[in-house]
């Protein structure tokens, strides 16, 4: 990250977010496409739009991963967009798949510290006035 404020941030914050995005973009598409398509069906995505939605979401996640690893990570908008995306994903899942609140691996609850980290990174980068 480029300025004095962002130079003091541990690199593992942006790199760990990058790894999370990279995994969440590749895993559903390449390793679990049928399960991913079933989840898209469960949230109400029509059958003809499921593959395009899966591909678009995967590409978005992979794009975020590359931004986390790039010099662009010093721009606050990058972190704000990720925060909005995680919040949107979480809201859709919470409304359309409420059983995820009771899931033993707590996929929705885990998004809370992810969103907190993204908000911290958004506030901490130095390009805001």
Short mmCIF file of C-alpha atoms in Angstrom, two decimals:
data_model
loop_
_atom_site.label_atom_id
_atom_site.label_comp_id
_atom_site.label_asym_id
_atom_site.label_seq_id
_atom_site.Cartn_x
_atom_site.Cartn_y
_atom_site.Cartn_z
CA UNK A 1 0.00 0.00 0.00
CA UNK A 2 1.30 3.35 -0.93
CA UNK A 3 1.18 6.06 1.73
CA UNK A 4 2.37 6.31 5.32
CA UNK A 5 -0.95 5.12 6.75
CA UNK A 6 -1.24 2.08 4.52
CA UNK A 7 2.43 1.14 4.80
CA UNK A 8 1.81 0.46 8.48
CA UNK A 9 -0.93 -2.04 7.74
CA UNK A 10 0.13 -5.67 7.91
CA UNK A 11 0.30 -7.12 4.40
CA UNK A 12 -1.36 -10.29 5.62
CA UNK A 13 -4.69 -8.43 5.84
CA UNK A 14 -4.94 -7.71 2.13
CA UNK A 15 -3.24 -10.97 1.12
CA UNK A 16 -5.54 -13.10 3.27
CA UNK A 17 -8.55 -11.32 1.79
CA UNK A 18 -7.08 -11.99 -1.65
CA UNK A 19 -6.72 -15.70 -0.90
CA UNK A 20 -10.28 -15.84 0.41
CA UNK A 21 -11.61 -14.18 -2.77
CA UNK A 22 -9.48 -16.40 -4.99
CA UNK A 23 -10.78 -19.54 -3.30
CA UNK A 24 -14.39 -18.35 -3.28
CA UNK A 25 -14.12 -17.55 -6.99
CA UNK A 26 -12.51 -20.79 -8.12
CA UNK A 27 -13.89 -23.43 -5.74
CA UNK A 28 -17.59 -23.17 -6.73
CA UNK A 29 -16.87 -22.98 -10.44
CA UNK A 30 -14.22 -25.67 -10.76
CA UNK A 31 -14.77 -28.04 -7.84
CA UNK A 32 -18.44 -27.80 -6.81
CA UNK A 33 -20.46 -26.47 -9.77
CA UNK A 34 -23.51 -28.66 -9.16
CA UNK A 35 -23.78 -27.67 -5.51
CA UNK A 36 -23.27 -24.03 -6.49
CA UNK A 37 -26.01 -24.24 -9.11
CA UNK A 38 -28.33 -25.85 -6.54
CA UNK A 39 -27.69 -22.94 -4.17
CA UNK A 40 -28.40 -20.44 -6.93
CA UNK A 41 -31.65 -22.28 -7.62
CA UNK A 42 -32.49 -22.14 -3.90
CA UNK A 43 -32.06 -18.36 -3.80
CA UNK A 44 -34.40 -18.00 -6.76
CA UNK A 45 -32.11 -17.62 -9.77
CA UNK A 46 -34.00 -18.98 -12.82
CA UNK A 47 -32.43 -22.05 -14.45
CA UNK A 48 -31.28 -20.28 -17.66
CA UNK A 49 -29.45 -17.65 -15.58
CA UNK A 50 -27.72 -19.98 -13.13
CA UNK A 51 -24.56 -20.66 -15.16
CA UNK A 52 -24.12 -17.01 -16.18
CA UNK A 53 -24.67 -15.95 -12.56
CA UNK A 54 -22.17 -18.51 -11.28
CA UNK A 55 -19.57 -17.42 -13.83
CA UNK A 56 -20.16 -13.71 -13.16
CA UNK A 57 -19.94 -14.16 -9.38
CA UNK A 58 -16.79 -16.27 -9.73
CA UNK A 59 -15.16 -13.70 -12.01
CA UNK A 60 -16.08 -10.91 -9.60
CA UNK A 61 -14.52 -12.83 -6.71
CA UNK A 62 -11.38 -13.62 -8.71
CA UNK A 63 -11.18 -9.98 -9.77
CA UNK A 64 -11.33 -8.90 -6.14
CA UNK A 65 -8.52 -11.35 -5.38
CA UNK A 66 -6.26 -9.78 -7.98
CA UNK A 67 -7.09 -6.30 -6.69
CA UNK A 68 -6.08 -7.41 -3.17
CA UNK A 69 -2.69 -8.52 -4.50
CA UNK A 70 -2.16 -5.46 -6.70
CA UNK A 71 -1.06 -1.91 -6.00
CA UNK A 72 -4.69 -0.90 -6.38
CA UNK A 73 -5.29 -2.22 -2.86
CA UNK A 74 -4.24 1.24 -1.65
CA UNK A 75 -7.52 2.68 -2.97
CA UNK A 76 -10.35 2.79 -0.47
CA UNK A 77 -12.97 2.10 -3.16
CA UNK A 78 -11.55 -1.42 -3.61
CA UNK A 79 -12.31 -2.29 0.01
CA UNK A 80 -15.69 -0.54 -0.01
CA UNK A 81 -16.78 -2.52 -3.09
CA UNK A 82 -15.73 -5.75 -1.41
CA UNK A 83 -17.60 -4.80 1.76
CA UNK A 84 -20.75 -4.02 -0.23
CA UNK A 85 -20.41 -7.33 -2.10
CA UNK A 86 -20.05 -9.42 1.07
CA UNK A 87 -22.97 -7.55 2.65
CA UNK A 88 -25.11 -8.18 -0.45
CA UNK A 89 -24.14 -11.87 -0.60
CA UNK A 90 -24.91 -12.19 3.13
CA UNK A 91 -28.26 -10.42 2.84
CA UNK A 92 -29.35 -12.60 -0.06
CA UNK A 93 -28.36 -15.76 1.81
CA UNK A 94 -29.95 -14.60 5.08
CA UNK A 95 -33.26 -13.87 3.35
CA UNK A 96 -33.41 -16.68 0.81
CA UNK A 97 -31.59 -19.41 2.78
CA UNK A 98 -32.36 -18.63 6.44
CA UNK A 99 -31.31 -22.14 7.42
CA UNK A 100 -27.72 -20.95 6.95
CA UNK A 101 -28.05 -19.11 10.28
CA UNK A 102 -28.26 -22.54 11.95
CA UNK A 103 -25.56 -24.19 9.81
CA UNK A 104 -22.89 -25.79 12.04
CA UNK A 105 -20.06 -24.09 10.12
CA UNK A 106 -21.72 -20.65 10.52
CA UNK A 107 -21.20 -19.34 6.97
CA UNK A 108 -23.21 -16.18 7.62
CA UNK A 109 -21.71 -15.42 11.02
CA UNK A 110 -18.21 -15.77 9.55
CA UNK A 111 -19.02 -12.91 7.21
CA UNK A 112 -19.20 -10.51 10.17
CA UNK A 113 -15.43 -10.52 10.90
CA UNK A 114 -14.78 -10.46 7.14
CA UNK A 115 -16.91 -7.33 6.83
CA UNK A 116 -15.20 -5.81 9.88
CA UNK A 117 -11.80 -6.42 8.29
CA UNK A 118 -12.95 -4.92 4.99
CA UNK A 119 -14.31 -1.87 6.82
CA UNK A 120 -11.02 -1.50 8.68
CA UNK A 121 -9.09 -1.66 5.41
CA UNK A 122 -11.49 0.83 3.82
CA UNK A 123 -10.93 3.27 6.70
CA UNK A 124 -7.19 2.69 6.83
CA UNK A 125 -6.07 3.28 3.27
CA UNK A 126 -4.78 6.73 2.61
CA UNK A 127 -6.55 7.92 -0.53
CA UNK A 128 -9.59 9.37 1.25
CA UNK A 129 -9.66 13.07 2.12
#
